[in-house]
Amino acid sequence: MAGIGGYSGWRWIFIIEGLATVVLALVSWFVVADWPETAKFLKPEERALVNRRIHEDMAGAAMDGFDSKSRRRIFLDWKIWTGVIIYLGCANNGYSGAFFTPTILKQLGWTSTKAQLYTIPIYALSAVAAVGTAFLSDRLRHRYACCILGVFVASAGYATLLAQKHVPVDVRYVALYFTTVGGYITQPLALVWMNNNLGGHCKRGIGAAMQIGLGNLGGIIASNIYITDQAPTFPVGFGTSLALSWLTAIGCTVFFLGLWQENGKRERGERDYRYNLPKAEQDNLGDDHPRFRFVY
């Protein structure tokens, strides 16, 4: 399509991909159901089952109102801000791979076409790892260890790339598998883990938007740390990405310990004073409700 409409071929790639996204978004508006009650593809008994599971999952932790007290509970919640830090490190990893993996492969001496081709198995394996780890995490009902696993895998890759002058090209290529697979393990789990620990539709919606919106600042970092003059070793790029991976690990550890401590307080009844709050406020506590328990 190069030359059609006066646009280069690479421009048409972005135009077509962008149009596909816009079209799917418009279709989704009419196809995706907002609530079980409006899902036409569900039978009445299935709607009842979904509603019951939602209620059990929330453990009474509703937050449907957006008053001044709920705003404070949302915007001053340490869990959301910790989730932002966790995701920022993950996002840097993801954007670094998307932006620069073909460039890095080309710097290893391969042609542009071969470099693009050799990115395919990297992302194929990463997709398998992401789905497999998500399944394992659900089966174990545990997030923290799986997130840390991803950090260790990515760190092994970045450490190898930082020492690439001392390793052959094939090993450097394998290192890109480690960096990408590690990021694909941790990034989706980071999103799910935080949302598992936010109670109420209002808080989950705003919390997810804050985590992704602010955490995507990692993409801005990624686009500025791979300095052309430093090719092909990119010490600043790989070093910064390694450091941000461990920022994610630190954030995950703080998140884990904070949730564990808070669950202990609730088991000991140290949050039961909230039962004395006015009924309207009790019904809008979200995950601050004493019955809510956090997952690790």
Coordinates of C-alpha atoms in Angstrom, one line a residue:
M1 CA 0.0 0.0 0.0
A2 CA 3.0 2.3 -0.1
G3 CA 2.2 5.4 -2.1
I4 CA -1.6 5.1 -1.9
G5 CA -3.1 8.4 -0.9
G6 CA 0.4 9.8 -0.7
Y7 CA 1.2 7.8 2.5
S8 CA 4.2 5.5 3.1
G9 CA 3.5 1.8 3.8
W10 CA 4.4 2.1 7.4
R11 CA 1.9 4.9 7.9
W12 CA -0.8 2.7 6.5
I13 CA 0.0 0.0 9.1
F14 CA -0.8 2.5 11.9
I15 CA -3.9 3.8 10.0
I16 CA -5.3 0.3 9.6
E17 CA -4.5 -0.8 13.1
G18 CA -6.0 2.4 14.5
L19 CA -9.2 2.0 12.4
A20 CA -9.6 -1.6 13.6
T21 CA -9.5 -0.4 17.2
V22 CA -12.0 2.4 16.6
V23 CA -14.4 0.0 14.8
L24 CA -14.2 -2.6 17.6
A25 CA -14.7 0.1 20.2
L26 CA -17.9 1.2 18.4
V27 CA -19.2 -2.4 18.2
S28 CA -18.3 -3.0 21.8
W29 CA -20.6 -0.2 22.9
F30 CA -23.6 -2.1 21.7
V31 CA -22.3 -5.7 22.3
V32 CA -20.7 -5.6 25.8
A33 CA -23.2 -5.7 28.6
D34 CA -22.7 -3.3 31.5
W35 CA -24.5 -5.5 34.1
P36 CA -25.8 -9.1 34.4
E37 CA -29.3 -7.7 34.3
T38 CA -28.7 -6.2 30.8
A39 CA -26.9 -9.2 29.4
K40 CA -29.3 -10.6 26.9
F41 CA -27.2 -13.8 26.3
L42 CA -27.7 -14.9 29.9
K43 CA -30.7 -16.9 31.1
P44 CA -32.6 -15.7 34.2
E45 CA -31.0 -18.4 36.4
E46 CA -27.5 -17.5 35.0
R47 CA -28.1 -13.8 35.8
A48 CA -29.0 -14.8 39.4
L49 CA -25.8 -17.0 39.6
V50 CA -23.6 -14.1 38.4
N51 CA -25.2 -11.6 40.8
R52 CA -24.8 -14.0 43.7
R53 CA -21.1 -14.5 42.9
I54 CA -20.5 -10.8 42.6
H55 CA -22.2 -10.3 46.0
E56 CA -20.1 -13.0 47.6
D57 CA -16.9 -11.7 46.0
M58 CA -17.6 -8.2 47.4
A59 CA -18.3 -9.5 50.9
G60 CA -20.6 -6.5 51.5
A61 CA -17.9 -4.1 50.3
A62 CA -20.0 -1.9 48.1
M63 CA -19.0 1.5 47.0
D64 CA -21.6 2.8 44.5
G65 CA -21.8 6.4 45.8
F66 CA -19.2 9.1 45.0
D67 CA -19.5 11.5 47.9
S68 CA -16.7 13.3 49.8
K69 CA -16.0 10.4 52.1
S70 CA -15.7 7.9 49.3
R71 CA -13.5 10.2 47.4
R72 CA -11.1 10.4 50.4
R73 CA -11.2 6.6 50.6
I74 CA -10.3 6.3 47.0
F75 CA -7.7 9.0 46.4
L76 CA -5.9 8.6 49.7
D77 CA -5.8 4.8 49.5
W78 CA -2.2 3.6 49.8
K79 CA -3.1 0.4 47.8
I80 CA -3.9 2.4 44.7
W81 CA -0.7 4.5 44.8
T82 CA 1.4 1.4 45.5
G83 CA -0.4 -0.2 42.5
V84 CA 0.7 2.7 40.3
I85 CA 4.3 2.2 41.3
I86 CA 4.1 -1.5 40.6
Y87 CA 2.6 -0.9 37.2
L88 CA 5.0 1.8 36.3
G89 CA 8.0 -0.6 36.5
C90 CA 6.0 -3.2 34.5
A91 CA 5.0 -0.7 31.8
N92 CA 8.5 0.4 31.3
N93 CA 9.5 -3.2 30.6
G94 CA 6.6 -3.7 28.2
Y95 CA 7.1 -0.5 26.2
S96 CA 10.9 -1.1 26.1
G97 CA 10.3 -4.4 24.4
A98 CA 7.7 -3.0 22.0
F99 CA 9.7 0.0 21.0
F100 CA 13.2 -1.4 20.8
T101 CA 13.4 -5.1 20.5
P102 CA 13.6 -5.0 16.6
T103 CA 16.2 -2.2 16.9
I104 CA 18.3 -4.2 19.4
L105 CA 18.1 -7.3 17.2
K106 CA 19.2 -5.2 14.2
Q107 CA 22.2 -3.9 16.3
L108 CA 23.2 -7.5 16.8
G109 CA 24.0 -7.7 13.1
W110 CA 20.7 -8.9 11.7
T111 CA 18.8 -7.3 8.8
S112 CA 15.7 -5.3 9.5
T113 CA 13.5 -8.0 8.1
K114 CA 15.2 -10.8 10.0
A115 CA 15.1 -8.7 13.2
Q116 CA 11.3 -8.2 12.8
L117 CA 10.8 -11.9 12.1
Y118 CA 12.8 -13.0 15.2
T119 CA 10.5 -10.9 17.5
I120 CA 7.6 -13.2 16.7
P121 CA 8.6 -16.2 18.8
I122 CA 9.6 -13.9 21.7
Y123 CA 6.0 -12.6 21.9
A124 CA 4.5 -16.0 21.3
L125 CA 6.3 -17.5 24.2
S126 CA 5.5 -14.5 26.3
A127 CA 1.8 -14.9 25.6
V128 CA 1.9 -18.5 26.7
A129 CA 3.8 -17.6 29.9
A130 CA 1.3 -14.8 30.7
V131 CA -1.7 -17.1 30.4
G132 CA 0.0 -20.0 32.1
T133 CA 1.1 -17.9 35.1
A134 CA -2.3 -16.3 35.4
F135 CA -3.9 -19.8 35.5
L136 CA -1.4 -20.9 38.1
S137 CA -1.9 -17.8 40.2
D138 CA -5.7 -18.4 40.2
R139 CA -5.3 -22.0 41.1
L140 CA -3.0 -21.2 44.0
R141 CA -5.0 -18.1 44.9
H142 CA -1.7 -16.2 45.3
R143 CA -0.4 -13.2 43.3
Y144 CA 2.8 -12.0 45.1
A145 CA 5.1 -14.9 44.3
C146 CA 4.1 -15.0 40.7
C147 CA 4.7 -11.3 40.3
I148 CA 8.2 -11.7 41.9
L149 CA 8.9 -14.6 39.6
G150 CA 8.4 -12.3 36.6
V151 CA 10.8 -9.8 38.1
F152 CA 13.5 -12.4 38.5
V153 CA 13.0 -13.7 35.0
A154 CA 13.2 -10.1 33.5
S155 CA 16.2 -9.3 35.7
A156 CA 18.1 -12.3 34.4
G157 CA 17.6 -11.0 30.9
Y158 CA 18.6 -7.4 31.7
A159 CA 21.7 -8.5 33.6
T160 CA 22.8 -10.6 30.5
L161 CA 22.2 -7.6 28.2
L162 CA 24.2 -5.3 30.4
A163 CA 27.1 -7.8 30.1
Q164 CA 26.5 -8.4 26.4
K165 CA 30.1 -7.6 25.4
H166 CA 31.1 -10.9 27.1
V167 CA 28.4 -13.1 25.7
P168 CA 27.7 -14.3 22.1
V169 CA 24.9 -13.0 19.9
D170 CA 22.7 -16.1 20.5
V171 CA 22.8 -15.6 24.2
R172 CA 21.8 -11.9 23.8
Y173 CA 18.9 -13.1 21.7
V174 CA 17.8 -15.5 24.5
A175 CA 18.1 -12.6 27.0
L176 CA 15.4 -10.8 25.1
Y177 CA 13.1 -13.8 25.8
F178 CA 13.8 -13.4 29.5
T179 CA 13.1 -9.6 29.6
T180 CA 9.9 -9.9 27.6
V181 CA 8.5 -13.1 29.3
G182 CA 9.3 -11.6 32.7
G183 CA 7.3 -8.5 31.9
Y184 CA 4.4 -10.4 30.5
I185 CA 4.2 -12.5 33.7
T186 CA 4.1 -9.6 36.1
Q187 CA 2.2 -6.9 34.2
P188 CA -1.3 -8.5 33.9
L189 CA -1.0 -9.9 37.5
A190 CA -0.2 -6.4 38.8
L191 CA -3.5 -5.1 37.3
V192 CA -5.6 -8.0 38.6
W193 CA -4.0 -8.1 42.0
M194 CA -4.8 -4.5 42.8
N195 CA -8.3 -4.8 41.6
N196 CA -8.8 -7.9 43.6
N197 CA -8.2 -5.7 46.7
L198 CA -10.5 -2.8 45.8
G199 CA -14.1 -3.1 46.9
G200 CA -17.0 -1.6 45.1
H201 CA -17.6 -0.7 41.5
C202 CA -16.8 3.0 41.9
K203 CA -13.5 2.4 43.6
R204 CA -12.4 -0.4 41.3
G205 CA -13.2 1.7 38.3
I206 CA -11.3 4.8 39.5
G207 CA -8.5 2.7 40.9
A208 CA -7.9 0.8 37.6
A209 CA -7.9 4.1 35.7
M210 CA -5.3 5.6 38.1
Q211 CA -3.1 2.6 38.0
I212 CA -3.0 2.3 34.2
G213 CA -3.1 6.1 33.5
L214 CA -0.4 7.1 35.9
G215 CA 1.6 3.8 35.6
N216 CA 1.9 4.3 31.8
L217 CA 4.4 7.0 32.6
G218 CA 6.7 4.1 32.4
G219 CA 6.2 4.2 28.7
I220 CA 7.5 7.8 28.6
I221 CA 10.6 6.6 30.5
A222 CA 11.1 3.7 28.1
S223 CA 11.0 6.0 25.1
N224 CA 13.9 8.2 26.4
I225 CA 16.4 5.7 28.0
Y226 CA 17.5 3.9 24.8
I227 CA 20.0 6.5 23.6
T228 CA 21.1 6.1 20.0
D229 CA 24.7 7.0 20.7
Q230 CA 24.9 4.1 23.1
A231 CA 23.9 1.4 20.6
P232 CA 24.2 -1.5 20.7
T233 CA 25.0 -1.9 24.4
F234 CA 22.4 0.6 25.7
P235 CA 23.7 0.7 29.3
V236 CA 21.3 3.4 30.4
G237 CA 18.3 1.7 28.8
F238 CA 19.0 -1.8 30.2
G239 CA 20.2 -0.5 33.5
T240 CA 17.2 1.7 34.0
S241 CA 14.8 -1.1 33.0
L242 CA 16.5 -3.4 35.5
A243 CA 16.2 -0.9 38.3
L244 CA 12.5 -0.3 37.4
S245 CA 11.8 -4.0 37.5
W246 CA 13.1 -4.0 41.1
L247 CA 11.0 -1.0 41.8
T248 CA 8.1 -3.2 40.9
A249 CA 9.4 -6.0 43.2
I250 CA 9.7 -3.5 46.1
G251 CA 6.2 -2.2 45.4
C252 CA 4.8 -5.8 45.3
T253 CA 6.5 -6.6 48.6
V254 CA 5.1 -3.4 50.3
F255 CA 1.7 -4.3 48.9
F256 CA 1.9 -7.9 50.2
L257 CA 3.1 -6.9 53.7
G258 CA 0.5 -4.2 53.9
L259 CA -2.4 -6.5 53.0
W260 CA -1.2 -9.2 55.3
Q261 CA -1.0 -6.7 58.2
E262 CA -4.4 -5.3 57.4
N263 CA -6.0 -8.7 57.3
G264 CA -4.5 -9.4 60.7
K265 CA -6.1 -6.3 62.2
R266 CA -9.5 -7.3 60.8
E267 CA -9.2 -10.8 62.2
R268 CA -8.4 -9.3 65.6
G269 CA -11.4 -7.0 65.4
E270 CA -9.4 -3.8 65.2
R271 CA -11.6 -2.5 62.4
D272 CA -14.9 -3.4 64.0
Y273 CA -15.5 0.2 65.1
R274 CA -16.6 0.8 61.6
Y275 CA -19.8 -1.1 62.3
N276 CA -20.8 1.9 64.4
L277 CA -20.7 4.2 61.4
P278 CA -24.0 5.5 60.0
K279 CA -25.8 2.9 57.9
A280 CA -25.4 4.9 54.7
E281 CA -21.6 5.2 55.2
Q282 CA -21.3 1.5 56.1
D283 CA -23.0 0.6 52.8
N284 CA -20.4 2.7 50.9
L285 CA -17.2 1.6 52.7
G286 CA -15.8 -0.5 49.8
D287 CA -12.8 -2.6 50.9
D288 CA -12.7 -0.6 54.1
H289 CA -15.6 -2.7 55.4
P290 CA -14.5 -4.9 58.3
R291 CA -15.8 -8.1 56.5
F292 CA -13.6 -7.5 53.5
R293 CA -10.4 -9.7 53.3
F294 CA -7.5 -9.0 51.0
V295 CA -5.8 -11.5 48.8
Y296 CA -2.0 -11.9 48.5

